[in-house]
Amino acid sequence: MIVPRSVKTTCPYCGVGCGIVADVASDGGVSINGDTEHPANYGRLCSKGSALAETIGLDGRLLYPEVGGARADWETALDLVAARFSETIRRYGPDAVAFYVSGQLLTEDYYVANKLMKGFIGSANIDTNSRLCMASSVAGHRRAFGSDTVPGCYEDLELADLVVLVGSNLAWCHPVLYQRIVVAKEKRPELKVALIDPRRTTSADIADIHLSIRPDGDVALFLGLLRHLASNSTIDADYIARYATGFEQALAAAQALDRDALIRRIGVPHSQLEEFYDLFAVTERTVTVYSQGVNQSSSGTDKVNAIINCHLATGRVGKPGMGPFSVTGQPNAMGGREVGGLANMLAAHMTIEDANDRDCVHRFWRAPTIATKPGLKAVDMFRAVGDGRIKALWIMATNPVVSMPEAENVRQAIASCPFVVVSDVTADTDTAKLAHVLLPALAWGEKSGTVTNSERRISRQRSFLRAPGSARPDWWIVTEVAKRMGHAEAFAYSAPADIFAEHAALSAFENIGTRSFDIGAYANLDSRAYEELEPFQWPCRVNSPGTARMFAEGGFYTQDRRARFVPVRLTAEERTTSDFPLTLNTGRVRDHWHTMTRTGKSQRLSQHYAEPFVEIHLEDAKRFRITDADLVRISTGLDAILVRALVTPRQQPGSIFVPMHWNDQFASCARVDRLVPGMTDPISGQPASKNVPARIERFHAATYGFAVLRERPKHIAAEYWAIAKCDGGWRLEIALAAEPADCSAFASGLLGKARDFIFYRDLQTGRMRFACYDNGRLCGILFLAPEPVAVSREWAISQLATTTIATGKRNAVLAGRPGPGAADRGAIVCACFGIGVNEIAAAVARGCCTVATVGEATQAGTNCGSCRPEIRKIVDRHALANAN
Ligand SMILES: Nc1nc2c(c(=O)[nH]1)N[C@H]1C(S)=C(S)[C@@H](COP(=O)(O)OP(=O)(O)OC[C@H]3O[C@@H](n4cnc5c(=O)[nH]c(N)nc54)[C@H](O)[C@@H]3O)O[C@H]1N2
Ligand SMILES: Nc1nc2c(c(=O)[nH]1)N[C@H]1C(S)=C(S)[C@@H](COP(=O)(O)OP(=O)(O)OC[C@H]3O[C@@H](n4cnc5c(=O)[nH]c(N)nc54)[C@H](O)[C@@H]3O)O[C@H]1N2
Ligand code: SF4
Ligand SMILES: [Mo]
């Protein structure tokens, strides 16, 4: 008998850090709702947060340690990890080992991993996937503010009169923040939104102005803005004089540039540029939100400083409704930065290069040693794994074979490494397959600790599920290895609360207001206080209540307490050549999370986009003879992938977009990071994943196929395939370079050898359909055609849901379209209620002319709201069609 309970926790996906209430019923059922009291979301959740209950099942989970592919007990696995790391260090020195960790670890996990590497192993070879995510923002903050501090808070987005979104698709990637802006804008239409993104993303929906700049045109754009602000006397000379230095040099650097060259580099019409500049100049309350379009660039750090320069110049920093705002991606990207999880940081915002900082941390930890120089950053780390300098590697909570640039080299490097440990919650990730030792970690819902969101707010994640199998928390795994490496005393924690208290104490240790990260108020908290910990914002010094905004009155963390203007330079970032004439841009979709190890388990989240794709502009499609729904091969100097073409006006000509999510478990050949070279920003070391020269060509398939299947097939013999969960089973897209010699054998290979197998071939068109039944129960349908299969996917999927199909109706299944009376929902728009585009269009045709009335009629968009921008588009399209 399960005791029903209601537990407050935090969403494990994006850096908005929404509060969640998880209710566990007596039958074990879990329901997830937004926490109405949490200041990040006040009850809201997006599609991913709302579908969390679907992803906590144990299918695919790693539940027991494995050594060499065989199940092992913890003692054996931990002893082996400790022995191999110790032995490698003894023979080759501390820099021969490395940890590659993640912003999806909790702060406590992160803290002990960093402590073990930097203070007890004595190397700084610990880097994190935040290198691929936040490193440029960290470097930019440190250059400007002397510390890695986000000055503002979420409320500023509502208080602003202008929100500038730079390289951020907030509607899909930080949906609850987006919704907060939508609501604020409805209340106060004078709140303007400007979007700066080469693509016209869904976030353009609320934008009053969209600048479709050239790839990496941002530095030029903000240099131009600084010049404009200076020439229009919008400079806050008083703020600059009191709190900053270097303004003249930064302005001179901007003014030295040729105006026309600058405009060409930005790539938008002069009039539109002036409109944006004027808007920025006259709007005191301006927040500039930026994300991966800024960070993931070879000029990422300069982009950050070019933005911050404009905010410093206008004194718009850390005041209500004003400030530069780097939004974090992962749930604990910020926590990782606090503990010093990057290879070039130490701990609690202290730096490796600073002898005093080293001494401070060394003494606090009572450590036998301390790292004396920065360790290898992610790209260099995997190169060092590849060339044998690193001989033992421990990967925790990240999937680098999918998410690292030069992914195929990374895969080979890991495969060649003498000793690889992977701690994960999923058994079969592309990275886990290469591990010598696999360690099962507790997943969200089972583990406890803290995370920090984009506005420096620390919240608790609390467990509400029992630990399955013999999975253990990441902090426990790390400390058990540390103990076995001879550091029992320094890692003798009994619970996450002990680690959090130590982390808090270190943040305040010898911190006389010299370090911005200070949560000394919690240095002595006990387990009960930890259990009850309410969300708070750092800094939160002893006897202080936490801080929403910083730097309005200066107080930066440089030697002289002044902020620094950085004289950024314009560098050439035009990379296309005649061989690779397009710019490949990569990023996210609404309903998937990274490498899909979790969202791929949810049929709801797998319907919005069910296969990997490339977005391409009509002009380019014509130029390269590609039509919508063709399969295309995209190649760069490194490698090639196969994906579906989506022809769209959202893309600017010359640039294509491929999502980062698909891995080798869900598609034959769609890991986009195989295409991305390890080119990095020279200051932050962050890879430039959004500007890669590429080529596109049509993949000439002889046969295309679509199938719905009750069971996932073991093997798919096709050049192209992409599989996704759907209601009742799986949906599969395939393409073959040559027509199968024996189509029936091919079909039974996929559908299984059930008793009843029916088949239809249209001799004229060459189209074929197969269906297979077991005792009247449909096992699967396969459609094959010489062109992309045109059958309603939703209708085919709905056939899986019908329990038995009468013999007379079986032909309708083969006809591959809905019979009379069976509506085709169309592609799913609302993931929460499974409402398709046809249902929404029908509601609009019946007279629903707003998102709200569509919601009343169909329920679409009435739960998490992530699909509202798309519904609005359908409504608008209809209005436009009527107007014409
Ligand atoms: N649904 C969903 N949400 C997520 C995640 C997820 O996987 N799925 N991941 C989370 C994580 S870890 C992160 S880091 C965030 C990322 O959140 P975002 O940064 O918003 O997401 P991306 O799609 O990577 O990139 C944002 C935009 O940058 C644009 N861009 C490309 N090049 C340039 C350029 O040169 N200049 C400008 N100005 N823009 C450019 C792209 O066209 C893209 O629309 O999302 C978080 N939220
Ligand atoms: N081309 C391109 N590449 C990119 C990006 C891009 O925009 N374009 N974005 C980059 C960015 S911003 C990011 S953040 C990265 C993300 O890339 P990854 O970090 O590789 O992505 P995830 O799929 O989130 O991987 C997390 C892994 O940890 C496991 N896991 C989940 N919870 C736990 C836990 O509690 N403990 C342990 N031990 N394991 C757990 C999951 O099963 C999964 O295998 O990708 C980067 N790569
Ligand atoms: S916006 Fe969505 S993914 Fe991000 S924390 Fe909130 S519910 Fe989770
Ligand atoms: Mo990220």
PDB file of N, CA, C and O and ligand atoms in Angstrom, residues 11-18 20 41 44-50 173-177 593, ligand 3:
ATOM      1  N   CYS A  11      11.143  21.293 -11.764  1.00  0.00           N
ATOM      2  CA  CYS A  11      11.203  20.638 -13.075  1.00  0.00           C
ATOM      3  C   CYS A  11      12.655  20.329 -13.459  1.00  0.00           C
ATOM      4  O   CYS A  11      13.543  21.144 -13.236  1.00  0.00           O
ATOM      5  N   PRO A  12      12.909  19.142 -14.034  1.00  0.00           N
ATOM      6  CA  PRO A  12      14.276  18.764 -14.392  1.00  0.00           C
ATOM      7  C   PRO A  12      14.684  19.187 -15.792  1.00  0.00           C
ATOM      8  O   PRO A  12      15.725  18.766 -16.286  1.00  0.00           O
ATOM      9  N   TYR A  13      13.863  19.957 -16.480  1.00  0.00           N
ATOM     10  CA  TYR A  13      14.262  20.348 -17.824  1.00  0.00           C
ATOM     11  C   TYR A  13      14.918  21.720 -17.804  1.00  0.00           C
ATOM     12  O   TYR A  13      16.007  21.855 -17.294  1.00  0.00           O
ATOM     13  N   CYS A  14      14.271  22.735 -18.321  1.00  0.00           N
ATOM     14  CA  CYS A  14      15.057  23.923 -18.633  1.00  0.00           C
ATOM     15  C   CYS A  14      15.369  24.817 -17.442  1.00  0.00           C
ATOM     16  O   CYS A  14      14.856  24.642 -16.344  1.00  0.00           O
ATOM     17  N   GLY A  15      16.202  25.803 -17.716  1.00  0.00           N
ATOM     18  CA  GLY A  15      16.706  26.706 -16.690  1.00  0.00           C
ATOM     19  C   GLY A  15      15.692  27.694 -16.129  1.00  0.00           C
ATOM     20  O   GLY A  15      16.027  28.497 -15.265  1.00  0.00           O
ATOM     21  N   VAL A  16      14.430  27.648 -16.597  1.00  0.00           N
ATOM     22  CA  VAL A  16      13.417  28.485 -15.952  1.00  0.00           C
ATOM     23  C   VAL A  16      13.262  28.010 -14.503  1.00  0.00           C
ATOM     24  O   VAL A  16      13.087  28.799 -13.592  1.00  0.00           O
ATOM     25  N   GLY A  17      13.365  26.685 -14.320  1.00  0.00           N
ATOM     26  CA  GLY A  17      13.325  26.151 -12.955  1.00  0.00           C
ATOM     27  C   GLY A  17      11.956  26.216 -12.328  1.00  0.00           C
ATOM     28  O   GLY A  17      11.783  26.686 -11.194  1.00  0.00           O
ATOM     29  N   CYS A  18      10.944  25.741 -13.048  1.00  0.00           N
ATOM     30  CA  CYS A  18       9.567  25.839 -12.540  1.00  0.00           C
ATOM     31  C   CYS A  18       9.344  24.938 -11.332  1.00  0.00           C
ATOM     32  O   CYS A  18       9.800  23.798 -11.300  1.00  0.00           O
ATOM     33  N   ILE A  20       7.133  22.506  -9.073  1.00  0.00           N
ATOM     34  CA  ILE A  20       6.184  21.450  -9.419  1.00  0.00           C
ATOM     35  C   ILE A  20       5.620  20.862  -8.143  1.00  0.00           C
ATOM     36  O   ILE A  20       6.334  20.747  -7.137  1.00  0.00           O
ATOM     37  N   ASN A  41       7.297  30.215 -11.774  1.00  0.00           N
ATOM     38  CA  ASN A  41       6.208  29.883 -12.705  1.00  0.00           C
ATOM     39  C   ASN A  41       4.814  30.135 -12.165  1.00  0.00           C
ATOM     40  O   ASN A  41       3.858  30.142 -12.939  1.00  0.00           O
ATOM     41  N   ARG A  44       2.393  27.741 -13.615  1.00  0.00           N
ATOM     42  CA  ARG A  44       2.420  27.345 -15.033  1.00  0.00           C
ATOM     43  C   ARG A  44       3.413  26.213 -15.276  1.00  0.00           C
ATOM     44  O   ARG A  44       4.421  26.098 -14.594  1.00  0.00           O
ATOM     45  N   LEU A  45       3.165  25.427 -16.312  1.00  0.00           N
ATOM     46  CA  LEU A  45       4.149  24.458 -16.808  1.00  0.00           C
ATOM     47  C   LEU A  45       4.037  24.435 -18.327  1.00  0.00           C
ATOM     48  O   LEU A  45       2.979  24.709 -18.877  1.00  0.00           O
ATOM     49  N   CYS A  46       5.120  24.053 -19.002  1.00  0.00           N
ATOM     50  CA  CYS A  46       5.039  23.928 -20.462  1.00  0.00           C
ATOM     51  C   CYS A  46       4.753  22.476 -20.836  1.00  0.00           C
ATOM     52  O   CYS A  46       4.534  21.629 -19.970  1.00  0.00           O
ATOM     53  N   SER A  47       4.776  22.163 -22.143  1.00  0.00           N
ATOM     54  CA  SER A  47       4.434  20.806 -22.582  1.00  0.00           C
ATOM     55  C   SER A  47       5.374  19.762 -21.984  1.00  0.00           C
ATOM     56  O   SER A  47       4.935  18.674 -21.605  1.00  0.00           O
ATOM     57  N   LYS A  48       6.655  20.079 -21.883  1.00  0.00           N
ATOM     58  CA  LYS A  48       7.586  19.082 -21.349  1.00  0.00           C
ATOM     59  C   LYS A  48       7.349  18.855 -19.856  1.00  0.00           C
ATOM     60  O   LYS A  48       7.310  17.720 -19.396  1.00  0.00           O
ATOM     61  N   GLY A  49       7.189  19.942 -19.122  1.00  0.00           N
ATOM     62  CA  GLY A  49       6.914  19.812 -17.689  1.00  0.00           C
ATOM     63  C   GLY A  49       5.613  19.062 -17.451  1.00  0.00           C
ATOM     64  O   GLY A  49       5.535  18.161 -16.608  1.00  0.00           O
ATOM     65  N   SER A  50       4.588  19.381 -18.230  1.00  0.00           N
ATOM     66  CA  SER A  50       3.280  18.741 -18.044  1.00  0.00           C
ATOM     67  C   SER A  50       3.325  17.246 -18.318  1.00  0.00           C
ATOM     68  O   SER A  50       2.532  16.496 -17.769  1.00  0.00           O
ATOM     69  N   CYS A 173      11.938  27.167 -25.858  1.00  0.00           N
ATOM     70  CA  CYS A 173      13.033  26.714 -24.991  1.00  0.00           C
ATOM     71  C   CYS A 173      12.904  27.197 -23.550  1.00  0.00           C
ATOM     72  O   CYS A 173      13.468  26.593 -22.649  1.00  0.00           O
ATOM     73  N   HIS A 174      12.192  28.286 -23.348  1.00  0.00           N
ATOM     74  CA  HIS A 174      11.920  28.756 -21.987  1.00  0.00           C
ATOM     75  C   HIS A 174      10.437  29.158 -21.965  1.00  0.00           C
ATOM     76  O   HIS A 174      10.098  30.319 -21.718  1.00  0.00           O
ATOM     77  N   PRO A 175       9.566  28.194 -22.251  1.00  0.00           N
ATOM     78  CA  PRO A 175       8.164  28.524 -22.557  1.00  0.00           C
ATOM     79  C   PRO A 175       7.439  29.276 -21.444  1.00  0.00           C
ATOM     80  O   PRO A 175       6.608  30.124 -21.727  1.00  0.00           O
ATOM     81  N   VAL A 176       7.789  28.982 -20.198  1.00  0.00           N
ATOM     82  CA  VAL A 176       7.050  29.656 -19.129  1.00  0.00           C
ATOM     83  C   VAL A 176       7.467  31.129 -19.034  1.00  0.00           C
ATOM     84  O   VAL A 176       6.628  32.004 -18.783  1.00  0.00           O
ATOM     85  N   LEU A 177       8.725  31.432 -19.316  1.00  0.00           N
ATOM     86  CA  LEU A 177       9.130  32.846 -19.354  1.00  0.00           C
ATOM     87  C   LEU A 177       8.427  33.541 -20.513  1.00  0.00           C
ATOM     88  O   LEU A 177       7.964  34.679 -20.404  1.00  0.00           O
ATOM     89  N   TRP A 593      13.779  17.108 -25.599  1.00  0.00           N
ATOM     90  CA  TRP A 593      14.848  17.571 -24.732  1.00  0.00           C
ATOM     91  C   TRP A 593      16.133  16.905 -25.191  1.00  0.00           C
ATOM     92  O   TRP A 593      16.252  15.686 -25.171  1.00  0.00           O
TER      93      TRP A 593
HETATM   94  S1  SF4 B   3       9.479  26.065 -18.780  1.00  0.00           S
HETATM   95 FE1  SF4 B   3       8.857  23.910 -19.079  1.00  0.00          FE
HETATM   96  S2  SF4 B   3      10.770  22.764 -19.234  1.00  0.00           S
HETATM   97 FE2  SF4 B   3      11.267  24.766 -18.392  1.00  0.00          FE
HETATM   98  S3  SF4 B   3      11.276  24.436 -16.170  1.00  0.00           S
HETATM   99 FE3  SF4 B   3       9.231  25.169 -16.740  1.00  0.00          FE
HETATM  100  S4  SF4 B   3       7.983  23.343 -17.087  1.00  0.00           S
HETATM  101 FE4  SF4 B   3      10.146  22.715 -17.072  1.00  0.00          FE
END
